[in-house]
Structures are given as C-alpha cells and as structure tokens.
Short mmCIF file of C-alpha atoms in Angstrom, two decimals:
data_model
loop_
_atom_site.label_atom_id
_atom_site.label_comp_id
_atom_site.label_asym_id
_atom_site.label_seq_id
_atom_site.Cartn_x
_atom_site.Cartn_y
_atom_site.Cartn_z
CA MET A 1 16.71 20.09 -6.73
CA ASN A 2 14.84 22.29 -9.18
CA LYS A 3 13.74 19.37 -11.18
CA SER A 4 12.05 17.62 -8.26
CA VAL A 5 10.36 20.97 -7.30
CA GLN A 6 9.16 21.07 -10.74
CA GLY A 7 7.91 17.32 -10.55
CA PHE A 8 6.33 17.76 -7.36
CA LEU A 9 4.26 20.97 -8.75
CA LYS A 10 3.17 18.85 -11.73
CA LEU A 11 1.87 16.30 -9.05
CA ILE A 12 0.11 18.98 -7.23
CA THR A 13 -1.53 20.33 -10.49
CA ASP A 14 -2.42 16.67 -11.39
CA ALA A 15 -4.18 16.26 -8.08
CA LEU A 16 -5.98 19.49 -8.50
CA ARG A 17 -7.32 18.38 -11.91
CA ASP A 18 -8.41 15.13 -10.26
CA LEU A 19 -10.41 16.64 -7.67
CA ALA A 20 -11.78 19.44 -9.77
CA PRO A 21 -14.82 17.34 -10.66
CA ILE A 22 -15.81 16.40 -7.03
CA ILE A 23 -15.67 20.22 -6.27
CA ILE A 24 -17.75 21.24 -9.16
CA VAL A 25 -20.30 18.49 -8.63
CA ILE A 26 -20.71 19.33 -4.75
CA ALA A 27 -20.89 23.09 -5.31
CA PHE A 28 -23.33 22.70 -8.17
CA PHE A 29 -25.73 20.71 -6.18
CA GLN A 30 -25.11 22.79 -3.01
CA ILE A 31 -25.75 26.09 -4.74
CA VAL A 32 -27.96 25.32 -7.71
CA VAL A 33 -30.05 22.36 -6.65
CA LEU A 34 -30.33 22.41 -2.91
CA GLN A 35 -29.87 26.13 -2.45
CA GLN A 36 -28.05 25.99 0.69
CA PRO A 37 -24.96 28.08 1.78
CA PHE A 38 -21.68 26.09 2.53
CA PRO A 39 -21.20 25.39 6.28
CA ASN A 40 -17.81 26.22 7.56
CA ILE A 41 -16.08 27.34 4.35
CA GLY A 42 -12.71 27.57 6.07
CA GLY A 43 -12.68 24.30 7.29
CA ILE A 44 -13.62 22.93 3.68
CA LEU A 45 -10.58 24.88 2.16
CA VAL A 46 -8.26 23.36 4.61
CA GLY A 47 -9.52 20.07 4.13
CA LEU A 48 -9.38 20.32 0.19
CA ALA A 49 -5.72 21.60 0.50
CA CYS A 50 -4.88 18.32 2.46
CA VAL A 51 -6.54 16.31 -0.06
CA VAL A 52 -4.50 17.86 -2.89
CA LEU A 53 -1.44 17.43 -0.91
CA GLY A 54 -2.10 13.81 0.16
CA LEU A 55 -2.82 12.79 -3.34
CA ALA A 56 0.60 14.39 -4.82
CA LEU A 57 2.50 12.55 -1.90
CA PHE A 58 0.72 9.35 -2.74
CA VAL A 59 1.37 9.20 -6.32
CA GLN A 60 5.20 10.16 -5.64
CA GLY A 61 5.46 7.49 -2.86
CA LEU A 62 3.76 5.15 -5.32
CA GLU A 63 6.38 5.59 -7.90
CA MET A 64 9.23 5.46 -5.21
CA GLY A 65 8.15 2.47 -2.91
CA LEU A 66 5.06 0.46 -3.67
CA PHE A 67 5.73 -0.18 -7.53
CA PRO A 68 9.46 -0.79 -7.09
CA ILE A 69 9.05 -3.13 -4.15
CA GLY A 70 6.31 -5.27 -5.65
CA GLU A 71 8.27 -5.71 -9.05
CA ALA A 72 11.37 -6.45 -7.14
CA MET A 73 9.71 -9.14 -5.32
CA ALA A 74 8.51 -10.69 -8.53
CA THR A 75 11.83 -10.52 -10.06
CA ALA A 76 13.60 -11.99 -7.06
CA MET A 77 11.17 -14.85 -6.63
CA THR A 78 11.42 -15.72 -10.30
CA ARG A 79 15.12 -15.75 -10.27
CA LYS A 80 15.06 -18.04 -7.34
CA GLY A 81 12.61 -20.20 -9.15
CA SER A 82 10.67 -21.01 -6.12
CA LEU A 83 7.06 -21.20 -7.12
CA PHE A 84 6.12 -22.49 -3.66
CA GLY A 85 7.50 -19.24 -2.24
CA LEU A 86 5.77 -17.18 -4.85
CA LEU A 87 2.52 -18.73 -4.11
CA SER A 88 2.78 -18.36 -0.54
CA PHE A 89 3.54 -14.83 -0.62
CA ALA A 90 0.49 -14.22 -2.90
CA PHE A 91 -1.68 -16.13 -0.49
CA LEU A 92 -0.41 -14.11 2.60
CA LEU A 93 -0.73 -10.93 1.05
CA GLY A 94 -4.19 -11.36 -0.14
CA PHE A 95 -5.23 -12.84 3.35
CA GLY A 96 -2.96 -10.56 5.50
CA THR A 97 -4.34 -7.29 3.78
CA THR A 98 -7.99 -8.35 3.75
CA VAL A 99 -8.66 -9.63 7.10
CA ALA A 100 -7.95 -6.47 8.87
CA GLU A 101 -9.64 -4.16 6.18
CA PRO A 102 -11.97 -1.60 8.02
CA ALA A 103 -14.46 -1.85 5.07
CA LEU A 104 -14.69 -5.49 5.46
CA ILE A 105 -15.10 -5.49 9.29
CA ALA A 106 -18.02 -3.00 8.84
CA VAL A 107 -19.83 -4.94 6.09
CA ALA A 108 -19.35 -8.36 8.00
CA ALA A 109 -21.01 -6.49 11.16
CA GLU A 110 -23.90 -5.37 9.01
CA ALA A 111 -24.24 -8.82 7.46
CA ALA A 112 -24.46 -10.43 10.72
CA ASP A 113 -27.21 -7.88 11.84
CA ILE A 114 -29.15 -8.92 8.68
CA ALA A 115 -28.96 -12.40 9.29
CA GLY A 116 -30.03 -12.02 13.04
CA GLN A 117 -33.16 -10.02 12.21
CA SER A 118 -34.15 -12.35 9.37
CA GLY A 119 -34.22 -14.98 11.96
CA ALA A 120 -31.28 -16.89 9.98
CA LEU A 121 -29.38 -16.61 13.16
CA ALA A 122 -30.13 -16.39 16.81
CA ASN A 123 -30.40 -12.77 17.26
CA THR A 124 -27.76 -12.56 20.19
CA ILE A 125 -24.41 -10.58 20.34
CA GLU A 126 -22.53 -13.77 20.68
CA ALA A 127 -24.04 -15.42 17.64
CA LYS A 128 -23.73 -12.34 15.49
CA ALA A 129 -20.15 -12.07 16.54
CA ASN A 130 -19.34 -15.54 15.40
CA TYR A 131 -21.28 -14.82 11.98
CA ALA A 132 -19.49 -11.86 11.41
CA PHE A 133 -15.94 -13.31 12.26
CA GLY A 134 -16.65 -16.32 9.96
CA LEU A 135 -17.60 -13.82 7.18
CA ARG A 136 -14.53 -11.91 7.44
CA MET A 137 -12.33 -15.24 7.54
CA THR A 138 -14.16 -16.38 4.50
CA VAL A 139 -13.44 -13.33 2.66
CA ALA A 140 -10.00 -13.07 3.48
CA LEU A 141 -9.48 -16.69 2.74
CA SER A 142 -11.18 -16.18 -0.71
CA VAL A 143 -8.78 -13.14 -1.64
CA GLY A 144 -5.77 -15.24 -0.54
CA ALA A 145 -6.93 -18.17 -2.70
CA ALA A 146 -7.73 -15.57 -5.58
CA LEU A 147 -4.09 -14.21 -5.56
CA VAL A 148 -2.60 -17.84 -5.74
CA LEU A 149 -4.78 -18.80 -8.54
CA GLY A 150 -4.09 -15.37 -10.26
CA VAL A 151 -0.26 -15.69 -9.88
CA TYR A 152 -0.43 -19.39 -10.99
CA ARG A 153 -2.11 -18.23 -14.01
CA ILE A 154 0.46 -15.45 -14.82
CA VAL A 155 3.10 -18.33 -14.38
CA ALA A 156 1.23 -20.72 -16.65
CA GLY A 157 0.21 -18.19 -19.00
CA TRP A 158 -3.49 -19.22 -19.36
CA PRO A 159 -5.84 -16.62 -20.72
CA ILE A 160 -7.84 -14.80 -17.92
CA GLN A 161 -11.27 -14.56 -19.67
CA TYR A 162 -12.25 -18.26 -19.13
CA PHE A 163 -11.78 -17.92 -15.31
CA ILE A 164 -13.71 -14.62 -15.07
CA ILE A 165 -16.47 -16.01 -17.41
CA GLY A 166 -16.55 -19.17 -15.21
CA GLY A 167 -16.53 -17.33 -12.30
CA TYR A 168 -19.57 -15.23 -13.42
CA ILE A 169 -21.45 -18.40 -14.47
CA LEU A 170 -20.69 -19.82 -10.95
CA VAL A 171 -21.94 -16.56 -9.23
CA VAL A 172 -25.26 -16.63 -11.19
CA VAL A 173 -25.81 -20.31 -10.41
CA ILE A 174 -25.28 -19.97 -6.75
CA THR A 175 -27.45 -16.78 -6.61
CA PHE A 176 -30.44 -18.96 -7.26
CA PHE A 177 -29.59 -21.18 -4.28
CA ALA A 178 -28.37 -18.57 -1.94
CA PRO A 179 -30.72 -16.84 0.83
CA PRO A 180 -31.93 -13.42 -0.71
CA GLU A 181 -30.81 -11.34 2.17
CA ILE A 182 -27.04 -12.25 1.69
CA ILE A 183 -27.10 -11.48 -2.07
CA GLY A 184 -26.57 -7.73 -1.82
CA ILE A 185 -23.73 -8.05 0.69
CA ALA A 186 -22.14 -10.71 -1.39
CA TYR A 187 -22.20 -8.68 -4.58
CA ASP A 188 -20.77 -5.72 -2.67
CA SER A 189 -18.03 -7.56 -0.98
CA GLY A 190 -16.16 -7.99 -4.24
CA GLY A 191 -15.61 -4.22 -4.27
CA VAL A 192 -14.53 -3.72 -0.60
CA THR A 193 -11.57 -6.03 -0.45
CA THR A 194 -8.89 -4.42 -2.31
CA SER A 195 -7.62 -1.50 -0.45
CA THR A 196 -5.55 1.59 -1.82
CA ILE A 197 -2.28 0.17 -0.65
CA THR A 198 -2.95 -3.52 -1.75
CA VAL A 199 -3.93 -2.64 -5.25
CA PRO A 200 -0.51 -0.86 -6.45
CA LEU A 201 1.57 -3.71 -4.92
CA VAL A 202 -0.53 -6.45 -6.27
CA THR A 203 -0.53 -4.71 -9.59
CA ALA A 204 3.17 -4.25 -9.54
CA LEU A 205 3.69 -7.81 -8.46
CA GLY A 206 1.58 -9.12 -11.52
CA VAL A 207 3.26 -6.88 -13.94
CA GLY A 208 6.77 -7.63 -12.55
CA LEU A 209 6.14 -11.58 -12.92
CA ALA A 210 4.93 -11.02 -16.41
CA ALA A 211 7.82 -8.93 -17.35
CA THR A 212 10.39 -11.40 -15.86
CA ILE A 213 8.97 -14.87 -17.06
CA LYS A 214 9.81 -15.50 -20.50
CA GLY A 215 7.00 -15.57 -22.94
CA ARG A 216 4.73 -13.45 -20.83
CA ASN A 217 3.35 -10.07 -21.86
CA PRO A 218 2.90 -7.60 -18.96
CA LEU A 219 -0.23 -6.18 -20.66
CA LEU A 220 -1.89 -9.60 -21.53
CA ASP A 221 -0.56 -11.59 -18.40
CA GLY A 222 0.42 -9.03 -15.84
CA PHE A 223 -3.03 -7.48 -15.10
CA GLY A 224 -5.95 -9.46 -13.77
CA LEU A 225 -4.97 -10.01 -10.16
CA ILE A 226 -7.30 -7.51 -8.83
CA ALA A 227 -10.16 -9.21 -10.87
CA PHE A 228 -9.71 -12.46 -9.24
CA ALA A 229 -9.47 -10.77 -5.63
CA SER A 230 -13.04 -9.01 -6.58
CA LEU A 231 -14.80 -12.02 -8.01
CA THR A 232 -13.92 -14.82 -5.58
CA PRO A 233 -15.47 -13.05 -2.47
CA ILE A 234 -18.71 -12.90 -3.99
CA ILE A 235 -18.80 -16.50 -4.72
CA PHE A 236 -17.22 -17.38 -1.10
CA VAL A 237 -19.78 -15.08 0.47
CA LEU A 238 -22.76 -16.49 -1.21
CA ILE A 239 -21.78 -20.14 -0.32
CA PHE A 240 -21.07 -18.86 3.30
CA GLY A 241 -24.65 -17.56 3.27
CA MET A 242 -25.86 -21.02 2.27
CA VAL A 243 -23.93 -23.02 4.81
CA ALA A 244 -24.07 -20.88 7.72
CA MET B 1 -8.64 23.26 14.69
CA SER B 2 -7.56 20.95 17.54
CA GLY B 3 -10.21 18.50 16.39
CA PHE B 4 -8.46 18.52 13.03
CA PHE B 5 -5.12 17.40 14.42
CA ILE B 6 -6.73 14.99 16.70
CA ASN B 7 -8.38 13.54 13.60
CA LEU B 8 -5.18 13.68 11.64
CA VAL B 9 -3.32 11.53 14.36
CA GLU B 10 -6.07 8.97 14.46
CA VAL B 11 -6.18 8.42 10.58
CA THR B 12 -2.54 8.24 10.26
CA ALA B 13 -2.51 5.54 13.33
CA ALA B 14 -5.28 3.61 11.35
CA THR B 15 -3.36 3.94 7.93
CA VAL B 16 -0.22 2.72 9.77
CA LEU B 17 -2.22 -0.36 11.08
CA ASP B 18 -3.26 -0.80 7.52
CA VAL B 19 0.21 -1.04 6.25
CA LEU B 20 1.55 -3.12 8.83
CA PRO B 21 0.52 -6.51 7.76
CA ILE B 22 1.91 -5.74 4.36
CA ALA B 23 5.06 -4.37 5.80
CA ILE B 24 5.43 -7.58 7.90
CA ILE B 25 4.72 -9.96 4.86
CA LEU B 26 7.21 -7.99 2.77
CA PHE B 27 9.82 -8.05 5.48
CA VAL B 28 9.37 -11.82 6.28
CA PHE B 29 9.80 -12.79 2.78
CA GLN B 30 12.71 -10.51 2.02
CA ALA B 31 14.56 -11.82 5.06
CA LEU B 32 13.60 -15.66 4.83
CA VAL B 33 13.16 -16.39 1.15
CA ILE B 34 14.97 -13.90 -0.86
CA ARG B 35 17.51 -13.25 1.62
CA ARG B 36 19.07 -10.14 -0.14
CA LYS B 37 18.93 -6.50 0.53
CA PRO B 38 16.33 -4.89 -1.92
CA ALA B 39 17.74 -2.27 -4.30
CA LYS B 40 17.70 1.41 -3.48
CA LEU B 41 16.06 0.35 -0.18
CA LYS B 42 16.39 3.88 1.24
CA ARG B 43 14.35 5.29 -1.56
CA VAL B 44 11.77 2.42 -1.16
CA LEU B 45 11.22 3.27 2.48
CA ILE B 46 11.02 7.01 1.75
CA GLY B 47 8.20 6.12 -0.82
CA PHE B 48 6.60 4.14 1.74
CA VAL B 49 6.64 7.16 4.23
CA TYR B 50 5.17 9.26 1.31
CA VAL B 51 2.38 6.80 0.70
CA LEU B 52 1.46 6.70 4.44
CA MET B 53 1.65 10.61 4.80
CA GLY B 54 -0.20 11.04 1.37
CA LEU B 55 -3.11 8.63 2.41
CA SER B 56 -3.54 9.83 5.76
CA LEU B 57 -3.80 13.81 4.69
CA PHE B 58 -6.03 12.48 1.74
CA LEU B 59 -8.37 10.82 4.14
CA VAL B 60 -8.45 13.59 6.83
CA GLY B 61 -8.96 16.13 4.26
CA LEU B 62 -11.84 14.03 2.67
CA GLN B 63 -13.56 13.64 6.12
CA GLU B 64 -13.00 17.32 6.80
CA ALA B 65 -14.16 18.67 3.60
CA LEU B 66 -16.12 16.32 1.33
CA PHE B 67 -17.71 13.40 3.32
CA PRO B 68 -19.98 15.27 5.59
CA ILE B 69 -21.34 17.57 2.87
CA GLY B 70 -21.44 14.79 0.36
CA LYS B 71 -23.52 12.61 2.80
CA SER B 72 -25.82 15.36 3.95
CA MET B 73 -26.59 16.09 0.31
CA ALA B 74 -27.29 12.41 -0.26
CA GLU B 75 -29.77 12.56 2.58
CA MET B 76 -31.46 15.94 1.33
CA LEU B 77 -31.60 14.78 -2.19
CA THR B 78 -33.48 11.79 -1.03
CA ASN B 79 -35.92 13.45 1.34
CA PRO B 80 -39.41 13.32 0.13
CA GLU B 81 -39.92 16.87 1.25
CA PHE B 82 -37.29 18.06 -1.23
CA LEU B 83 -38.62 15.81 -3.90
CA ASN B 84 -42.33 17.27 -3.43
CA ILE B 85 -43.67 14.08 -2.67
CA GLU B 86 -46.70 13.71 -0.58
CA ALA B 87 -46.60 11.49 2.46
CA GLY B 88 -48.29 8.09 1.74
CA SER B 89 -48.40 8.58 -2.05
CA PRO B 90 -47.13 5.49 -4.19
CA VAL B 91 -43.48 5.31 -5.10
CA ARG B 92 -42.90 6.80 -8.72
CA TRP B 93 -39.55 6.31 -10.06
CA GLN B 94 -39.89 9.59 -12.05
CA ASP B 95 -39.82 11.71 -8.95
CA TYR B 96 -36.26 11.00 -8.26
CA ILE B 97 -34.72 12.43 -11.32
CA TRP B 98 -32.25 14.51 -9.29
CA VAL B 99 -31.19 11.53 -7.43
CA TYR B 100 -30.16 9.77 -10.44
CA VAL B 101 -28.29 12.75 -11.80
CA PHE B 102 -26.39 13.19 -8.53
CA ALA B 103 -25.70 9.41 -8.39
CA ALA B 104 -24.24 9.69 -11.94
CA ALA B 105 -22.22 12.80 -11.22
CA ILE B 106 -20.81 11.85 -7.87
CA GLY B 107 -19.90 8.40 -9.20
CA PHE B 108 -18.16 10.03 -11.87
CA ALA B 109 -16.32 12.68 -9.70
CA THR B 110 -15.28 10.34 -6.92
CA THR B 111 -13.88 7.68 -9.34
CA VAL B 112 -11.66 10.33 -11.18
CA ALA B 113 -9.99 11.01 -7.74
CA GLU B 114 -9.81 7.30 -6.65
CA PRO B 115 -6.15 6.68 -5.57
CA SER B 116 -5.92 3.00 -6.50
CA LEU B 117 -7.36 3.68 -9.93
CA ILE B 118 -4.71 6.31 -10.54
CA ALA B 119 -2.20 3.56 -9.65
CA VAL B 120 -3.62 0.87 -11.91
CA SER B 121 -3.78 3.35 -14.82
CA LEU B 122 -0.47 4.63 -14.46
CA LYS B 123 1.08 1.11 -14.43
CA ALA B 124 -0.97 0.57 -17.74
CA GLN B 125 0.15 3.44 -19.36
CA GLU B 126 3.97 2.55 -18.42
CA VAL B 127 3.46 -1.14 -19.59
CA SER B 128 1.63 -0.37 -22.82
CA GLY B 129 4.38 2.20 -23.54
CA GLY B 130 2.13 5.08 -23.71
CA SER B 131 -0.52 3.68 -26.15
CA LEU B 132 -3.05 3.34 -23.29
CA ARG B 133 -3.46 6.93 -21.83
CA ALA B 134 -3.82 6.72 -18.09
CA PHE B 135 -6.16 9.72 -18.00
CA GLU B 136 -8.51 8.38 -20.78
CA LEU B 137 -8.64 4.94 -18.86
CA ARG B 138 -9.76 6.74 -15.78
CA ILE B 139 -12.41 8.74 -17.49
CA ALA B 140 -13.82 5.49 -19.30
CA VAL B 141 -13.97 3.92 -15.88
CA ALA B 142 -15.45 6.91 -14.40
CA ILE B 143 -18.26 6.87 -17.13
CA GLY B 144 -18.92 3.15 -16.12
CA VAL B 145 -19.15 4.11 -12.53
CA ALA B 146 -21.57 7.09 -13.22
CA PHE B 147 -23.89 4.74 -15.27
CA GLY B 148 -23.64 1.89 -12.71
CA VAL B 149 -24.45 4.17 -9.71
CA SER B 150 -27.24 5.77 -11.30
CA ILE B 151 -28.87 2.58 -12.44
CA GLY B 152 -28.40 1.29 -9.08
CA ALA B 153 -30.23 4.27 -7.51
CA PHE B 154 -33.01 3.64 -9.81
CA ARG B 155 -33.08 -0.09 -8.91
CA ILE B 156 -33.46 0.90 -5.17
CA VAL B 157 -36.29 3.34 -6.12
CA SER B 158 -38.20 0.84 -8.27
CA GLY B 159 -37.53 -2.04 -5.98
CA THR B 160 -36.49 -4.44 -8.67
CA PRO B 161 -34.21 -7.30 -7.82
CA LEU B 162 -30.48 -6.85 -7.63
CA PRO B 163 -29.38 -10.25 -9.40
CA TYR B 164 -31.11 -9.27 -12.75
CA TYR B 165 -29.20 -6.29 -13.26
CA ILE B 166 -25.89 -7.82 -12.16
CA MET B 167 -26.44 -10.92 -14.44
CA ALA B 168 -27.27 -8.51 -17.37
CA GLY B 169 -24.02 -6.67 -16.58
CA TYR B 170 -22.17 -10.09 -16.55
CA GLY B 171 -23.91 -11.07 -19.99
CA LEU B 172 -22.56 -7.63 -21.47
CA VAL B 173 -19.12 -8.34 -20.33
CA ILE B 174 -19.15 -11.80 -21.65
CA CYS B 175 -20.18 -10.58 -25.11
CA GLN B 176 -17.96 -7.67 -25.11
CA THR B 177 -15.04 -10.03 -24.04
CA PHE B 178 -15.22 -11.77 -27.38
CA LEU B 179 -15.32 -8.39 -29.31
CA ALA B 180 -12.77 -6.53 -27.53
CA SER B 181 -9.05 -6.73 -28.43
CA LYS B 182 -7.16 -8.99 -26.32
CA PRO B 183 -4.77 -6.66 -24.33
CA ILE B 184 -7.35 -4.72 -22.77
CA ILE B 185 -9.26 -7.48 -21.36
CA PRO B 186 -7.24 -8.21 -18.17
CA LEU B 187 -7.07 -4.44 -17.46
CA ALA B 188 -10.80 -4.11 -17.99
CA TYR B 189 -11.53 -6.80 -15.42
CA ASP B 190 -9.32 -5.19 -13.01
CA SER B 191 -10.75 -1.81 -13.23
CA GLY B 192 -14.00 -3.18 -11.65
CA GLY B 193 -12.22 -3.80 -8.45
CA VAL B 194 -10.40 -0.46 -8.07
CA THR B 195 -13.20 1.88 -8.64
CA THR B 196 -14.69 1.44 -5.30
CA SER B 197 -12.31 2.22 -2.39
CA THR B 198 -11.30 5.29 -0.38
CA VAL B 199 -13.44 8.02 -2.03
CA THR B 200 -16.39 6.20 -3.82
CA VAL B 201 -17.60 3.94 -1.06
CA PRO B 202 -18.48 6.38 1.78
CA VAL B 203 -20.56 8.79 -0.44
CA VAL B 204 -22.26 6.09 -2.50
CA ALA B 205 -22.93 3.77 0.56
CA ALA B 206 -24.68 7.06 2.06
CA LEU B 207 -26.55 7.46 -1.06
CA GLY B 208 -27.74 4.01 -0.94
CA LEU B 209 -28.70 4.17 2.65
CA GLY B 210 -30.43 7.45 2.43
CA LEU B 211 -32.52 6.02 -0.57
CA ALA B 212 -33.45 2.89 1.20
CA THR B 213 -34.41 4.77 4.26
CA SER B 214 -36.54 7.53 2.81
CA ILE B 215 -38.64 5.36 0.14
CA PRO B 216 -41.47 3.46 1.94
CA GLY B 217 -41.15 -0.24 1.66
CA ARG B 218 -37.43 -0.39 1.30
CA SER B 219 -35.33 -1.62 3.86
CA PRO B 220 -31.85 0.02 4.43
CA LEU B 221 -30.46 -3.37 5.59
CA LEU B 222 -31.85 -5.28 2.44
CA ASP B 223 -32.01 -2.59 -0.33
CA GLY B 224 -29.27 -0.16 0.89
CA PHE B 225 -26.63 -2.81 -0.52
CA GLY B 226 -25.75 -3.27 -4.08
CA LEU B 227 -24.63 0.08 -5.29
CA ILE B 228 -21.01 -1.00 -4.87
CA ALA B 229 -21.67 -3.97 -6.92
CA PHE B 230 -23.12 -1.73 -9.82
CA ALA B 231 -20.05 0.45 -9.47
CA SER B 232 -17.91 -2.76 -9.77
CA VAL B 233 -19.49 -4.22 -12.92
CA PHE B 234 -20.35 -1.23 -15.20
CA PRO B 235 -16.71 -0.06 -15.45
CA ILE B 236 -15.75 -3.27 -17.12
CA VAL B 237 -18.47 -2.79 -19.46
CA SER B 238 -17.33 0.79 -20.14
CA VAL B 239 -13.66 0.14 -20.57
CA LEU B 240 -14.36 -2.77 -23.11
CA GLY B 241 -16.47 -0.38 -24.86
CA TYR B 242 -13.83 2.24 -24.81
CA ASP B 243 -11.49 -0.26 -26.44
CA MET B 244 -13.89 -1.14 -29.17
CA LEU B 245 -14.76 2.36 -29.83
CA ILE B 246 -10.96 3.20 -30.37
CA SER B 247 -10.44 0.29 -32.43
CA TRP B 248 -13.73 1.11 -34.53
CA LEU B 249 -12.20 4.82 -34.99
CA ARG B 250 -8.67 3.34 -35.91
CA GLY B 251 -10.21 0.94 -38.52
CA LYS B 252 -12.28 3.79 -40.04
CA ASN B 253 -9.13 6.05 -40.14
CA GLN B 254 -7.29 3.18 -41.68
CA SER B 255 -9.77 2.34 -44.34
CA SER B 256 -10.31 6.10 -45.18
CA SER B 257 -6.47 6.58 -45.54
CA LYS B 258 -6.41 3.37 -47.74
CA LYS B 259 -8.92 5.03 -49.91
CA ILE B 260 -6.93 8.06 -50.11
CA ASN B 261 -3.80 6.09 -51.09
CA LYS B 262 -5.80 4.29 -53.81
CA GLU B 263 -7.27 7.59 -55.21
CA LEU B 264 -3.62 8.90 -55.17
CA ASN B 265 -1.97 5.80 -56.83
CA SER B 266 -4.83 5.51 -59.50
#
C-alpha cells in the first residue's frame, strides 16, 4: 500500500514538473508583458489541481490499461497467425477512432465554410453538410488505410523511411494541383487525427507486434504507425479538395 | 462552482463517447477473433477507468484554468493597440516580436504537458532499455514545436505561402533521415503526429485565428490554418537533430578517450 502511495506521489510530482512551463509562460506574459491582473485566481488554482491530478491518473491508467491491452492484442493476433484479423483490427481502430473525433468534425465544418465562401461549392447548408461529411469520411478512411499499411510494414519488416519520403513527395506534387483554399486545412488535418487515447493504444500495438514477430526490432519496426496516420490524411484531403 | 461540476460531467460524457468506439472494437475482437479472456482483465479495466477519469479531469482543469487565459492572451498580443501599430499603416513583421516569443514559449510549454507525447516517450524509453530518456525526447519535441509555431506565426504576419515552408521542412527531414541513426527514425516520424492534441491545439489555433483576424489583408479562414502543420513537421527535424547531436557528442567522447588511451599506452 505504502509503495503504491509513493508511486502515485511520484506521478503527481512528475505532473507538476510537466505543467510548470505552462504556468511560468502564462504568468510571465500576464504579469510582465501584458501587465494584467489574474482574473478569478481561485478558479485557476482549482483548475490547475484538476490538471495535475488528471495527468497523474492518466499516466497510471496508461501503464495499467492502454499499454497492456494494446500489446496483448498484438501478441494474441500474432500467435493466432491471422493476418486478416490483424489488418481488419488495424483498419477499424483507425477508422473508428477518427470518424467521431471532435477536432476532425470541427475542422471539416470549417473547411466546408471556406469552400462555400470561395464559390467552389453551393453556399447552402445542405451542400456544406455533405461536403463536411465527405471530408470526415475521407480522413477516417485514410487513417484506417494508414494503419493497415503501417501494420503490414511491421509484419513485412520494410524500412519506414521510403514510405514517409514517398509520402512527402506525393504531398508536394499534389499541392501544385490542389485548390489553394484546401491546402492549409489539408496540412493541418495530419495533426488532428490522432487522439490522446488512440496514440498509446496504437503505439503499444506496433511495439507489441514488433516484439512478438521474430526478426523484428521494437524500436526500428514498432514505432511509425502514428507517422502513417498523420501523413495519409494530408494526401487524401488534398485529393478530396481536387475532386469535390 | 456548480458550473464547474456541470462542465466536469459534460467533459466526462464526451471522453466516454471518445473511448466508446475503441472499447467496442477491442471487445468485438477479443470475443470473436481471439476468443480468450485477456490476462489481468480487472487491472486493465481499472486502468481504463483511470484513463477516463484522468483525461476528463485534465480537460476540465485546462478549460477552467488555462484555455480562457491562454486564448485571451493570444488575442491581446495580436491586438494592434497593444503592439503600438497605427491603423492603416502597412504590415511590418518586426512589429510582432512579442507574438513570435509568445508562440515559441506557449508551443514549448503546451507540448511538454501533452499526454500523448508522454505516452509515446514512456514507451520509447521502455523499448530502448533506457538509452533514450523519455524526458529528453519530450524536450527535443517541444523545442521543435516552439520553433515551428514561431515560424508559423511569422508566416501569417508576412503573408507568405504555407507550402514553401512545409516543403522546406520536408526537405530538411529527408536530408536528416540519411544522416541520423536508424533506430531513432520511426520514433522521430511519430513525434510529429503526437505533439498536437489536447493541450496544444486549442491555444495554438487561437493564436493563428487571432493573428489572421487582426492583421489587415489576412483572412482567418485562409491564413488562420497552418500552425498545426508547422507544429507537426518541425518536431521531426528537432528529434532527428537531437539524435545527430548525441551521436556527434558520443563520437567526440570516444575519439578523445581513444586519444587518452593512446597516450597512456605510448
């Protein structure tokens, strides 16, 4: 019991250390640069206490729940030898976690607004809703496809850099043909697809796979799934902007 | 105070909805494909509850304490009155120095606290057997984000096209890929995707929007985007750079110790 209390205290101090930079930056700009008083200091302190406690709990839960289950899935699938099962799991994980992602819903709605204003699209609510929905599906499908490709890469042991460099070249080429108003959104969409819960799970899945499959190195082969999931949306959204 | 609890309930509900698809997929595959009870099921379930509670508290706390003040800060700093810019005068990028400083500082600070980055760096430390330190990796990523968001703010102020910057970033990453040591490469690529989530996006997006709204000739819809893209490319550069720096320092140490050995032997 004493040990777990000690462990949790360590998590709390880690969380405090992680938050210290934000507190320092905000305080410095508020007091020195903007020379404003802090509004509602009590509320801020309560909020900060929540942030610290929340971060400590999250890290604890990571080690207990998300990491083990991700690795256990990888091990179990490899033992079963079902590549199809593994790839369909990867696809569903990518698609399922992205399609309902609040950040993506917000970005898709803004993109539809831009398309409506620029005249690329009829400026009606219905046309915009269709456009936003299509964009969301495109991104979700692209993340699903990315994880399938990424998992297959781990199984096959292909080096990652050729895929990523190839992806970059593709992005650059398509940029020249895509409508200018979609480019900013497309580039940003790579960053919004991977949520805080998906990342640990996907990372554990990749590392678990690389650790179970003979001849794979967890560091060389296990990482890289997130990279795929952040690159493909850029390509797909650019193409969507050209087609739609 | 009651507003706080209403907020907590709402955020928790949203987090549960976020986790739900993942939980369903995990459950279906356990039941249909693997058909075996996972080991330590009770511990895993408790872990999930911790993750849910932790993330909800984290988000509510951010909404109560940091986001409002961070956003109003971004608005104030981009306000022409604060920057002593006369209305109608042409845009000069030099007038916005505080904006770049703020962009770098807040990009760094929010990235250090980013939970998904914590997760990936912990895993990297574990997998590398401790030769990669989780905290050092996070600092390297945060420096990349700081640099990226700051340049991104400069881009909005100067009104230069986004693709050139991103392409330059890609070019740098490709060159570094050939120079860096192999094991860091996948991890570096991953670090681009994990920097921008819960903490960084709201504050950085507010900064971009504030800048694009207050600078004449910029449209918030067209120019407000792109900061996240900067924050996803430049961490790759900085993590690869961190690896190159470490190899270089190590090489220097080795050659100097060789020298000492030689001198001792002779």
